[in-house]
Coordinates of C-alpha atoms in Angstrom, one line a residue:
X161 CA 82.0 108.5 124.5
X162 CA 84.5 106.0 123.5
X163 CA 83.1 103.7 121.3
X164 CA 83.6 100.7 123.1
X165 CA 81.1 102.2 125.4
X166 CA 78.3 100.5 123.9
X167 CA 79.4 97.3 124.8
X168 CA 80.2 97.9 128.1
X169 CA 76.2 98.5 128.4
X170 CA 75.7 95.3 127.1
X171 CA 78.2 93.3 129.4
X172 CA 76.6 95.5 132.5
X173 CA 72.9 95.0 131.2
X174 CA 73.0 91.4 130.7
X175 CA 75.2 90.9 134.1
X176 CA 77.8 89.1 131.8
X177 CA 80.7 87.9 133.3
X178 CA 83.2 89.0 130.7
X179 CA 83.3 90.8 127.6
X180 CA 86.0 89.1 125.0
X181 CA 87.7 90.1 121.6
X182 CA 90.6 89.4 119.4
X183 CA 91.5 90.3 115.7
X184 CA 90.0 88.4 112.8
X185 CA 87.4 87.3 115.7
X186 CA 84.1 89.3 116.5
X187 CA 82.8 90.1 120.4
X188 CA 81.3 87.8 122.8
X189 CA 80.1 87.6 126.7
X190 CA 80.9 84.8 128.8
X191 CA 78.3 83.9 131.0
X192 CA 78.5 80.9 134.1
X193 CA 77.1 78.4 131.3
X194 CA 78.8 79.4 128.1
X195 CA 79.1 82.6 126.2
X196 CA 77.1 84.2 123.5
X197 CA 78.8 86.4 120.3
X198 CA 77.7 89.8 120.2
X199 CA 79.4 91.0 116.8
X200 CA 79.6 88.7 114.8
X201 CA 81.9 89.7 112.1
X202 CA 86.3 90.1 112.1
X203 CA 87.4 92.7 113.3
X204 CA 90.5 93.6 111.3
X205 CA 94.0 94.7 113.8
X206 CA 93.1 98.3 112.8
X207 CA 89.7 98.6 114.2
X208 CA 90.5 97.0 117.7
X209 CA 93.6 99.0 117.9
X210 CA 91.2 101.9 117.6
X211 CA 88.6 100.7 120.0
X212 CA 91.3 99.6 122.3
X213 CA 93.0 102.6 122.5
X214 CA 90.1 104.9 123.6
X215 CA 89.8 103.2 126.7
X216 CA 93.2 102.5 127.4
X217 CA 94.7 105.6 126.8
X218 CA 98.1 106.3 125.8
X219 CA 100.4 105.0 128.1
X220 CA 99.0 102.0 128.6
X221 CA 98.7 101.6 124.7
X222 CA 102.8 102.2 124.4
X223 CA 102.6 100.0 127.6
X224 CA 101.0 97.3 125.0
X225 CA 103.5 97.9 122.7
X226 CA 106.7 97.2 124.2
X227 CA 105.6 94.1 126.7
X228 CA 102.5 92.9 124.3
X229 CA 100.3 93.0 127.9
X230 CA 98.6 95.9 129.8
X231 CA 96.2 95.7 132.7
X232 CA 93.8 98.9 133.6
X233 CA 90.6 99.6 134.8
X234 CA 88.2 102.0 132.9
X235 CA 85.4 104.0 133.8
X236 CA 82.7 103.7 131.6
X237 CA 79.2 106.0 132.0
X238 CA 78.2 102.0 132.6
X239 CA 80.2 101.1 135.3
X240 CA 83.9 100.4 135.7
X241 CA 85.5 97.4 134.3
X242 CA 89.0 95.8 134.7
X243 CA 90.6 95.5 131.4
X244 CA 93.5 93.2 130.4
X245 CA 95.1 93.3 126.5
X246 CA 97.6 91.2 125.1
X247 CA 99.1 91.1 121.6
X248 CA 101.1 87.5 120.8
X249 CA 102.0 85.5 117.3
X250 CA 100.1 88.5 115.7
X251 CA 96.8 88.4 117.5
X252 CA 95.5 91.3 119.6
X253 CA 92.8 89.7 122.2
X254 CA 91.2 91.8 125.5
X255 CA 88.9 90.7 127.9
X256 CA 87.0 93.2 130.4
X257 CA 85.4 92.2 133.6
X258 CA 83.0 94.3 135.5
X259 CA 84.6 95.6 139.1
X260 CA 82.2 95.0 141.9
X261 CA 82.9 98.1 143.5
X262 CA 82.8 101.5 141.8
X263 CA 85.7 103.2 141.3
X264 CA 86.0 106.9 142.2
X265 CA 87.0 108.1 139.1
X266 CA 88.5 107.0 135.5
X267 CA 91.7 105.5 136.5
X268 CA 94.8 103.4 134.6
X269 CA 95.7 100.3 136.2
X270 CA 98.3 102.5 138.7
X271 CA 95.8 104.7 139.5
X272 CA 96.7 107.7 137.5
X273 CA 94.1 109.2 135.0
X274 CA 92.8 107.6 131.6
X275 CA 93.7 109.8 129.0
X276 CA 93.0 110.7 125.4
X277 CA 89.4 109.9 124.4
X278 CA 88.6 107.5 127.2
X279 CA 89.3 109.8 129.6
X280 CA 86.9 112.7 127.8
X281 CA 84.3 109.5 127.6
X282 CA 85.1 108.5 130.9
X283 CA 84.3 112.5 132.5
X284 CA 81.0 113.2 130.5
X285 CA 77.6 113.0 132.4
X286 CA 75.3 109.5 132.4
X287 CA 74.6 108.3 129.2
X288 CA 71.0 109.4 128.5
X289 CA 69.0 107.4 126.3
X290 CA 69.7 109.7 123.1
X291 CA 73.8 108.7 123.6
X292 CA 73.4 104.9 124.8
X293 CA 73.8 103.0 121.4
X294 CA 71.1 99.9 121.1
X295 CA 72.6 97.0 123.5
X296 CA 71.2 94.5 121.0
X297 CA 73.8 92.5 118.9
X298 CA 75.5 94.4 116.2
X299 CA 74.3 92.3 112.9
X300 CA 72.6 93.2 110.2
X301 CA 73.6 95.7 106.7
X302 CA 75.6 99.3 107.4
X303 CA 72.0 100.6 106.6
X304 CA 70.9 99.2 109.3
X305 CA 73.2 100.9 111.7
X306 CA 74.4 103.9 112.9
X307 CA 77.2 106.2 111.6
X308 CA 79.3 106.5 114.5
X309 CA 78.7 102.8 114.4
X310 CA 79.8 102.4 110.6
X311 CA 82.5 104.4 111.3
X312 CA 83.9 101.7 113.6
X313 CA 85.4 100.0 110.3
X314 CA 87.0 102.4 108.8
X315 CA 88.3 105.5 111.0
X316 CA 92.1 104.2 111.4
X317 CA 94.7 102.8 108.8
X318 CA 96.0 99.5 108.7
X319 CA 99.1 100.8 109.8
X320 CA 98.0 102.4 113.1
X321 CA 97.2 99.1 114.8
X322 CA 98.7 97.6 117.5
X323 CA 101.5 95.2 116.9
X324 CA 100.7 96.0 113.5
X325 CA 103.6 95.1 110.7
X326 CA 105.4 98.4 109.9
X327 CA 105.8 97.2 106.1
X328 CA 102.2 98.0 106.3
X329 CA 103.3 102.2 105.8
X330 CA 105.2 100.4 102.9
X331 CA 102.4 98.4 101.6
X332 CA 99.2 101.3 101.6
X333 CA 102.3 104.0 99.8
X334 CA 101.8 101.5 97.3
X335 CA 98.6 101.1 96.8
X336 CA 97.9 104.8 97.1
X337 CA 100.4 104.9 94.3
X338 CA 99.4 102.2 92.2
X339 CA 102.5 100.5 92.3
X340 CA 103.1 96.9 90.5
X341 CA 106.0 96.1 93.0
X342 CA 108.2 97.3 96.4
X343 CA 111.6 96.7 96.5
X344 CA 113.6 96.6 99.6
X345 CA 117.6 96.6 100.1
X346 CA 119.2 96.8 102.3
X347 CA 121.3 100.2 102.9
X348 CA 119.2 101.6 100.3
X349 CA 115.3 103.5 100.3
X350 CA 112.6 101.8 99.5
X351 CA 111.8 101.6 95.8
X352 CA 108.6 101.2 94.0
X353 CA 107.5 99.9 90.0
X354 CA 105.0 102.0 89.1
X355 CA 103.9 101.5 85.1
X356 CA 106.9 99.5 84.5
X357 CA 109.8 101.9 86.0
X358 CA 111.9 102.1 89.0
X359 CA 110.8 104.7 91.4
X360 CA 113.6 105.2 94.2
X361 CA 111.7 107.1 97.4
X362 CA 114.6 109.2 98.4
X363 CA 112.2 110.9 100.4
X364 CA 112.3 107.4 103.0
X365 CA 115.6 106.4 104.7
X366 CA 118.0 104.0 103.6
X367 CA 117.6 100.7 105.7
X368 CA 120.2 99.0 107.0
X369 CA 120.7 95.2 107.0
X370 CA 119.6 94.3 110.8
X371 CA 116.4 96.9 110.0
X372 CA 115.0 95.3 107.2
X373 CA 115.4 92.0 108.6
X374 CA 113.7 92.4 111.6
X375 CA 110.9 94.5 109.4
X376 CA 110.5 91.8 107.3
X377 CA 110.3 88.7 109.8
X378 CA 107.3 90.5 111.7
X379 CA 105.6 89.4 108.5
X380 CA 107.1 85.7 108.0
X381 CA 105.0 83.0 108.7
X382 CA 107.9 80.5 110.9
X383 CA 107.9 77.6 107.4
X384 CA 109.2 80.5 105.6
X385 CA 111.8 82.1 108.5
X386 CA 113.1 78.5 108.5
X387 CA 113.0 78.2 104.7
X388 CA 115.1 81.2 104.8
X389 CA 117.5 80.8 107.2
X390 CA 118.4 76.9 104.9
X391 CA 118.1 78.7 101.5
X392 CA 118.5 82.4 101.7
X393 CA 115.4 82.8 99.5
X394 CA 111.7 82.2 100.4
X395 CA 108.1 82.7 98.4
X396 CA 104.9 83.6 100.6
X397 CA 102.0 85.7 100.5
X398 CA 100.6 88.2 102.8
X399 CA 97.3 89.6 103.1
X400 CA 96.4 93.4 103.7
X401 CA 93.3 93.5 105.2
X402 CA 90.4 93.3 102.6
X403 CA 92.4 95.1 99.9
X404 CA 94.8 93.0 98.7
X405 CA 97.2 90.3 98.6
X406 CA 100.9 90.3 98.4
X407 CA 103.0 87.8 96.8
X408 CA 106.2 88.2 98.2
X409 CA 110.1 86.9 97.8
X410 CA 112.6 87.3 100.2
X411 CA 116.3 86.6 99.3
X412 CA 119.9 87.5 100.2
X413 CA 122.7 89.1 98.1
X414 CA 126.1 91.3 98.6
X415 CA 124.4 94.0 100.8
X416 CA 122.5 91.3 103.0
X417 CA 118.5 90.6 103.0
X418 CA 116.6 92.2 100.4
X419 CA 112.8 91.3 98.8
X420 CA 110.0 92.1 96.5
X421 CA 106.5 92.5 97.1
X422 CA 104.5 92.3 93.9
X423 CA 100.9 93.5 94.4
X424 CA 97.8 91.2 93.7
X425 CA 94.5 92.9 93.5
X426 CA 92.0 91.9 95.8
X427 CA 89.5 92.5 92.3
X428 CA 90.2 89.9 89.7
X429 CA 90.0 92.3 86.6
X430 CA 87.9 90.4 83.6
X431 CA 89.1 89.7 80.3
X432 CA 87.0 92.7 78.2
X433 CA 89.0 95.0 80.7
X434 CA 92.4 93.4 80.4
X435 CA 92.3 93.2 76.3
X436 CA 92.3 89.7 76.2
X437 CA 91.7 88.7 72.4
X438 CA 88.0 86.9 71.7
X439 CA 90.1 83.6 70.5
X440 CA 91.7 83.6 73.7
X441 CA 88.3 84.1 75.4
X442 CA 87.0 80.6 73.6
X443 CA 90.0 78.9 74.5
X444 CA 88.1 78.5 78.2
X445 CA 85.2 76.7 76.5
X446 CA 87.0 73.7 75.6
X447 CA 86.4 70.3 77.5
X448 CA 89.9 69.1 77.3
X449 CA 93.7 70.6 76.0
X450 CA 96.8 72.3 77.0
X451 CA 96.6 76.1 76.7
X452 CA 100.3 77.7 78.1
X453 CA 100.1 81.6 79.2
X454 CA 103.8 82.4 78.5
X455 CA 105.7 85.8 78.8
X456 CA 108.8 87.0 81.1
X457 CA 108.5 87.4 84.5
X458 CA 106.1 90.3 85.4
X459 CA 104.0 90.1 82.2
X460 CA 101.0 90.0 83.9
X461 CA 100.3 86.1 83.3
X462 CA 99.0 85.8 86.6
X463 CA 96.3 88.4 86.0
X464 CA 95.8 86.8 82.4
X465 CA 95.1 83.3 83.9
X466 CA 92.8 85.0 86.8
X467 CA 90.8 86.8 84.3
X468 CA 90.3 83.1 82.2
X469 CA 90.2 80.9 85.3
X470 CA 87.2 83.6 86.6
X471 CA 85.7 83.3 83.4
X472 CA 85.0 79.4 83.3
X473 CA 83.7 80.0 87.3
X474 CA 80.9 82.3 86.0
X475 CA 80.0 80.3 82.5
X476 CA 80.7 76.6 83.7
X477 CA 79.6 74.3 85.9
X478 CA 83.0 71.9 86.4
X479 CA 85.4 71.4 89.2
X480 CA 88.3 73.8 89.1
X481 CA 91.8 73.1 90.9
X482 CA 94.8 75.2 91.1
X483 CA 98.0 74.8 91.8
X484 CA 100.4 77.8 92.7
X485 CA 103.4 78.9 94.8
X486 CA 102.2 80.9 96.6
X487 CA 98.3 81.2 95.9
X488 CA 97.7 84.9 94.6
X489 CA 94.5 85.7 92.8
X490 CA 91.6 84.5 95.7
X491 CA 89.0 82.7 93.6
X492 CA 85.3 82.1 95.3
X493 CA 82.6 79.5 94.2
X494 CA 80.3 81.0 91.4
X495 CA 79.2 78.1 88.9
X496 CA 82.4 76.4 89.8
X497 CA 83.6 74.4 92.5
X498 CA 87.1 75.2 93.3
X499 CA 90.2 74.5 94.9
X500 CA 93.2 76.3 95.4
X501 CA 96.3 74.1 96.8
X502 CA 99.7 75.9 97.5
X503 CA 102.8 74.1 96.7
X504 CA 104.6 73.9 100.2
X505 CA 101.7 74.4 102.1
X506 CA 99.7 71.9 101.0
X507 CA 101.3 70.0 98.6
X508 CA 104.9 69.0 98.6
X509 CA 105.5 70.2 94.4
X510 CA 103.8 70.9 91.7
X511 CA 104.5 67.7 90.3
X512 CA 102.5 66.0 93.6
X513 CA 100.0 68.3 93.0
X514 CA 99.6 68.0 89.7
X515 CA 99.8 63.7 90.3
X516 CA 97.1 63.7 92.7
X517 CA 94.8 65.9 91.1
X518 CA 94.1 63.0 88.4
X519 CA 92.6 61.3 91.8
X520 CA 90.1 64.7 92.6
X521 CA 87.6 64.6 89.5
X522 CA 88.6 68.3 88.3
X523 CA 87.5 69.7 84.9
X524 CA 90.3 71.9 84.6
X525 CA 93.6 72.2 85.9
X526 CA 95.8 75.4 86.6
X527 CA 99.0 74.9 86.9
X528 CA 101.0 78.1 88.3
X529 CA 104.6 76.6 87.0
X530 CA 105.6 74.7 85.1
X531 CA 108.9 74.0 86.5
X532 CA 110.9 71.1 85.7
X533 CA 110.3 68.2 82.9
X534 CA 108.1 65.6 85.3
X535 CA 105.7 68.3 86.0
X536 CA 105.3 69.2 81.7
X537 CA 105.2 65.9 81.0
X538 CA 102.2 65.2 83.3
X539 CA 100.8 68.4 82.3
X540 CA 100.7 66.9 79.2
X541 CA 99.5 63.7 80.0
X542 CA 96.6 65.3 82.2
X543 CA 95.1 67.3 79.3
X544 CA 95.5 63.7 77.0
X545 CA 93.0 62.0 79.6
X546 CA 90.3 64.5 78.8
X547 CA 91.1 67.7 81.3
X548 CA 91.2 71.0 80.3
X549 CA 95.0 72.1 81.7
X550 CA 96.3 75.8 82.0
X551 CA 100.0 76.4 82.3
X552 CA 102.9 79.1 82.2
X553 CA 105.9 79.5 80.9
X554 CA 108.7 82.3 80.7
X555 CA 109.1 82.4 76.9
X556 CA 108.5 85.4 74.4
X557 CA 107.1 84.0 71.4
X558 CA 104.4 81.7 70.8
X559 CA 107.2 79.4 68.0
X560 CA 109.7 79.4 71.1
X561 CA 107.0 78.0 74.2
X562 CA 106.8 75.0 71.8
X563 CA 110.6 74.4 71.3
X564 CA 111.1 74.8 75.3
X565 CA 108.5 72.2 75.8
X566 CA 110.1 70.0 73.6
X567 CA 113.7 70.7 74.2
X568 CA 112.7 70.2 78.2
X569 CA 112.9 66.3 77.2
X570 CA 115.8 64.0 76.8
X571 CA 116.9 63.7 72.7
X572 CA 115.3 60.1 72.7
X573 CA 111.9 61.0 74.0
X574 CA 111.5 64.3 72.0
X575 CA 110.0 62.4 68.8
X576 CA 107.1 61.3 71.4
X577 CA 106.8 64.5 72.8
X578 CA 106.6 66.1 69.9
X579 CA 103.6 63.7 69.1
X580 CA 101.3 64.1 72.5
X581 CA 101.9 67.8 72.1
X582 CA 100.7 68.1 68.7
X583 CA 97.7 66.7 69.8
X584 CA 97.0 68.3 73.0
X585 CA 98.3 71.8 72.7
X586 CA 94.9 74.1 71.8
X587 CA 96.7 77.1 72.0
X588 CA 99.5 79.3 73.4
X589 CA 99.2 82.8 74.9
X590 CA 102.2 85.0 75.1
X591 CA 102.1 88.5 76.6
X592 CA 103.8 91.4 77.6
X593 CA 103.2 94.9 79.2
X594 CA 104.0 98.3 78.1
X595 CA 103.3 101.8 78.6
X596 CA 100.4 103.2 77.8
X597 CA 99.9 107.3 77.0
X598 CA 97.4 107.7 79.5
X599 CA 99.5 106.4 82.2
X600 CA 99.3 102.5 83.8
X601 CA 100.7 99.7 81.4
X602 CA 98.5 97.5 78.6
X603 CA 99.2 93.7 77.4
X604 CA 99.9 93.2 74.2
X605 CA 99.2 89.7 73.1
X606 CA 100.7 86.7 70.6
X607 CA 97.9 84.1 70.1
X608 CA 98.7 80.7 68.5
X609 CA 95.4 78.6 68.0
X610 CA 96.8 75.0 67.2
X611 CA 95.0 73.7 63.8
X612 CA 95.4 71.4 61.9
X613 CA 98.6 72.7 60.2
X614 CA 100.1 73.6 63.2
X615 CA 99.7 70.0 64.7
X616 CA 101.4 69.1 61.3
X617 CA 104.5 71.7 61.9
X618 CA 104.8 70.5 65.8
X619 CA 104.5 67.2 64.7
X620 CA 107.2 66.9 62.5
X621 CA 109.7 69.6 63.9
X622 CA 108.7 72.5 61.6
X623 CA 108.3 74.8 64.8
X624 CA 109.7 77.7 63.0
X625 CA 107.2 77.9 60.4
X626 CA 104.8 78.9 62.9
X627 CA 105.4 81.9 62.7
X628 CA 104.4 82.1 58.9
X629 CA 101.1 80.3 59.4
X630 CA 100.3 82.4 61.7
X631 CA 100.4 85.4 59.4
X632 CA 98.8 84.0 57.1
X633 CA 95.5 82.4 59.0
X634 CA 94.6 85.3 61.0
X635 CA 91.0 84.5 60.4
X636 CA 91.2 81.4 63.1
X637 CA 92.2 83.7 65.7
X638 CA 96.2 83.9 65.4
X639 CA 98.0 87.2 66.3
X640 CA 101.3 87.6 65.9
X641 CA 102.7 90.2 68.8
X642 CA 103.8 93.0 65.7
X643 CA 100.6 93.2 64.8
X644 CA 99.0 93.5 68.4
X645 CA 101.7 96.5 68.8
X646 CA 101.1 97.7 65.6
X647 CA 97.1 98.2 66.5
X648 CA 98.3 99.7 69.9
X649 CA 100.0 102.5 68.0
X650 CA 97.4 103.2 65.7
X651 CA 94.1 103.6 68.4
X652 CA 97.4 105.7 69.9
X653 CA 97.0 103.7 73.3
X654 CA 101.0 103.7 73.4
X655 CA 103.6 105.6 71.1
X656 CA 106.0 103.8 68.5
X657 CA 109.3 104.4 70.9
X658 CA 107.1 101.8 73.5
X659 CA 106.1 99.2 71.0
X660 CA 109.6 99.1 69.4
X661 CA 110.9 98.7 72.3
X662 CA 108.5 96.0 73.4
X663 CA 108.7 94.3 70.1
X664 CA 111.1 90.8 70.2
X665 CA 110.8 90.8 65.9
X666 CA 112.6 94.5 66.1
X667 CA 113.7 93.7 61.9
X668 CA 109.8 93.0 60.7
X669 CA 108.5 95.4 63.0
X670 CA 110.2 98.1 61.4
X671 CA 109.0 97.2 58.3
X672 CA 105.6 97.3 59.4
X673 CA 105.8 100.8 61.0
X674 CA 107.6 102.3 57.7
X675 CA 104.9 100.7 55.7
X676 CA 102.2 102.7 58.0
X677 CA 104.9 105.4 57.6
X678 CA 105.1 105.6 61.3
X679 CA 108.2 106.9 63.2
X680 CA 109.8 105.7 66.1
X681 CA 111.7 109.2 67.7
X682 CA 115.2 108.8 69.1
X683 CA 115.9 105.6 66.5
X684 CA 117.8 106.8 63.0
X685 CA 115.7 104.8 59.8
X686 CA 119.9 102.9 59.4
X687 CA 119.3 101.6 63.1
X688 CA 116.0 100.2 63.0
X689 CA 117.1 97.1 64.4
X690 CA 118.9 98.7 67.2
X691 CA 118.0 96.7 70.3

């Protein structure tokens, strides 16, 4: 029995004039004075492919395919209905109206013979009691329901459904594999980052130019084909059913199109199970300040700021707005009420963004990027009237975030500058990945917390003394990043050739590991500072 079946029962029972459907939508009947939903919740491409292709049967399904439209008439042990499917801008819909006179047998819409699993459904006896599924709406907890029901959900892949994006193969080889990013170019195979290292699959053939492109536009919302087509380089995201969100880049070099798909958890990960220091932790319990998440580009910052952003939902009670290009981590309302504006969707910049938030009564302010010197400099201003503001920035030390703030600024304005940062910078986060022996990749993290002599260095242009006081007032929370590698290598969660590597200090590090008498393999004790 196809599952689709059941409905049918329902449509015939209730003397319905139509049974309709469509992705991300549930089921309904239209009656003569309205309609009324019968499954309530989105049905994802996959699972109406699935359903839709039991009672269609295959050559009407390809039929689908190639003309997005099919009309047919199914038999069902209910009665015989006339179907008609279309599949347009990405959404699958079908409608099915009862046929007033019976047909004489299962039949496609040219009179030949369903096939596949309608037509098995189609040639069994009448449903008896024990095989007609409950015609009553479809609501309530999988408990409440049957398997065959359950199984509705979940019996085809993502990539199986009609119309469906065929970057999707792409997409669920990644998550299977636990990939960071995909990378495609064009004449070459696929190519995956999986805990921080290339991973050609020569297995998959090379794609050519005009391939990729027309791969990739399936999944292009039309701002971002037109964005393209002006700038040969475009930032969107994408969403794989419910198990995750892709942030994705497409651009244009020597070989033609090319992009990257970096993966973002549908789970935001908390900060005991990313590592994230205890000082860094308080940082999200302050009322007002500037607190920068820094690192190069594929540090996990993103996944930092999550973590910290999910933290004040669940422990606060404030208004929280971010601001990011394109939105990745999906936040929901816990303690918190939150917004999350993307720059070109709903905002012009992050500047605009960042302007009009002053006018939406938030607590705390994420900024995704801070780009240019208008959007630091009200960054900066919005954490001096009494918000707590979150930023990032593609530095490597804590000493060198502070210097790019400053030296964003014209030469005349840096003395002020220098002054409103010393006062609202609480702290700066900077973080990288690396390798870890049991496979997957670990943050190590540089924490400056911004005390008293700290302001006093920032203040007065002393920024690379920081470094110093940091060593020597670990107490208040400070790390530098040798030390976070250091204590990596020793609860031997990553070897010495990983955290040398990692290390920006290479000179001091070595010191530290021939102090602990540790050795780094493939590095000569003359060549420590070999980079």
């Amino acid at each position: 029995m196809a599952q689709l079946d059941r409905f049918f029962q329902v449509l015939m029972e209730r003397e319905a004039l139509e049974l309709r459907m469509q992705t991300h939508g549930g089921m309904a009947l239209r009656f003569a004075d309205g309609e009324r939903s019968i499954y309530s919740k989105p049905l994802e491409p996959a699972t109406l492919s699935a359903l839709l292709r039991e009672v269609m049967g295959d050559d009407h399904f390809l039929e689908l395919r190639s003309t997005k439209q099919s009309r047919f008439r199914y038999r069902s042990p209910h009665g015989t209905v006339q179907g008609e499917v279309t599949f347009n801008d990405g959404l699958l819909q079908a409608s099915f109206q009862p046929e007033k006179q019976p047909a004489p047998g299962p039949t496609g819409a040219d009179g030949g013979a369903a096939t596949g699993l309608a037509a098995a459904a189609s040639a069994g006896a009448p449903a008896a009691a024990g095989d007609a599924a409950d015609p009553e709406p479809l609501e309530g907890p999988p408990a409440q329901r049957s398997a065959a029901e359950q199984q509705v959900e979940t019996r085809v892949p993502e990539s199986a459904a009609v119309g469906a994006p065929r970057i999707q193969d792409l997409m669920r080889r990644m998550i299977d594999q636990r990939a960071s990013d995909l990378h495609l170019t064009s004449g070459l195979a696929p190519a995956l980052r999986v805990d921080g290292q290339i991973e050609i699959l020569s297995q998959l053939p090379a794609l050519p130019a005009e391939q990729l492109e027309a791969l990739l536009m399936e999944i292009t919302p039309e701002r971002n084909r037109e964005e393209f087509q002006r700038r040969h380089d475009t930032d969107f995201a994408y969403v794989f059913g419910a198990e995750a969100r892709f942030r994705i880049n497409l651009f244009c070099d020597r070989f033609g199109i090319g992009a990257v798909m970096r993966l973002i958890p549908s789970r935001i990960l908390t900060c005991e199970q990313l590592g994230v220091p205890a000082a860094v932790r308080q940082l999200t319990a302050l009322s007002k300040g500037f607190v920068v998440v820094a690192g190069p580009t594929g540090c996990g910052k993103s996944t930092t700021l999550a973590a910290l952003i999910d933290l004040i939902n669940e422990t606060r009670h404030d208004h929280i707005i971010t601001i990011e290009d394109p939105v990745e981590f999906v936040h929901q309302h816990k303690s918190c009420l939150i917004h999350q504006r993307e720059v070109y969707a709903h905002t012009d910049s992050f500047r605009d963004a960042l302007r009009a938030a002053l006018r939406e009564d938030p607590d705390i302010v994420l900024v995704g990027e801070m780009r240019d010197l208008e959007t630091i400099s009200i960054a900066i201003e919005t954490a001096e009237t009494g918000h707590l503001v979150f930023g990032t920035l593609h530095t490597n030390t804590a000493a060198s975030t502070v210097d790019r703030i400053i030296d964003q600024f014209p030469a005349d304005r840096q003395a002020q500058i220098r002054t409103m940062l010393s006062e609202s910078l609480r702290g700066v986060v900077c973080q990288t990945l690396l390798r870890s022996k049991g496979g997957g990749r670990v943050a190590a993290f540089e924490v400056l917390i911004c005390n008293r002599a700290v302001r006093n260095l920032i203040r007065e242009g002393k920024t690379f003394q920081i470094p110093s006081v940091m060593q020597t007032q670990k107490s208040t929370g400070n790390q530098l990043l040798n030390d976070a590698l250091l204590e990596l290598i020793k609860s031997d969660v990553v070897t010495p050739e990983a955290a040398y590597r990692t290390s920006v200090d290479k000179e001091s590090f070595a010191g530290q590991l021939r102090r602990a008498n540790i050795k780094v393999e493939g590095v000569r004790e003359q060549d420590w500072q070999f980079d």
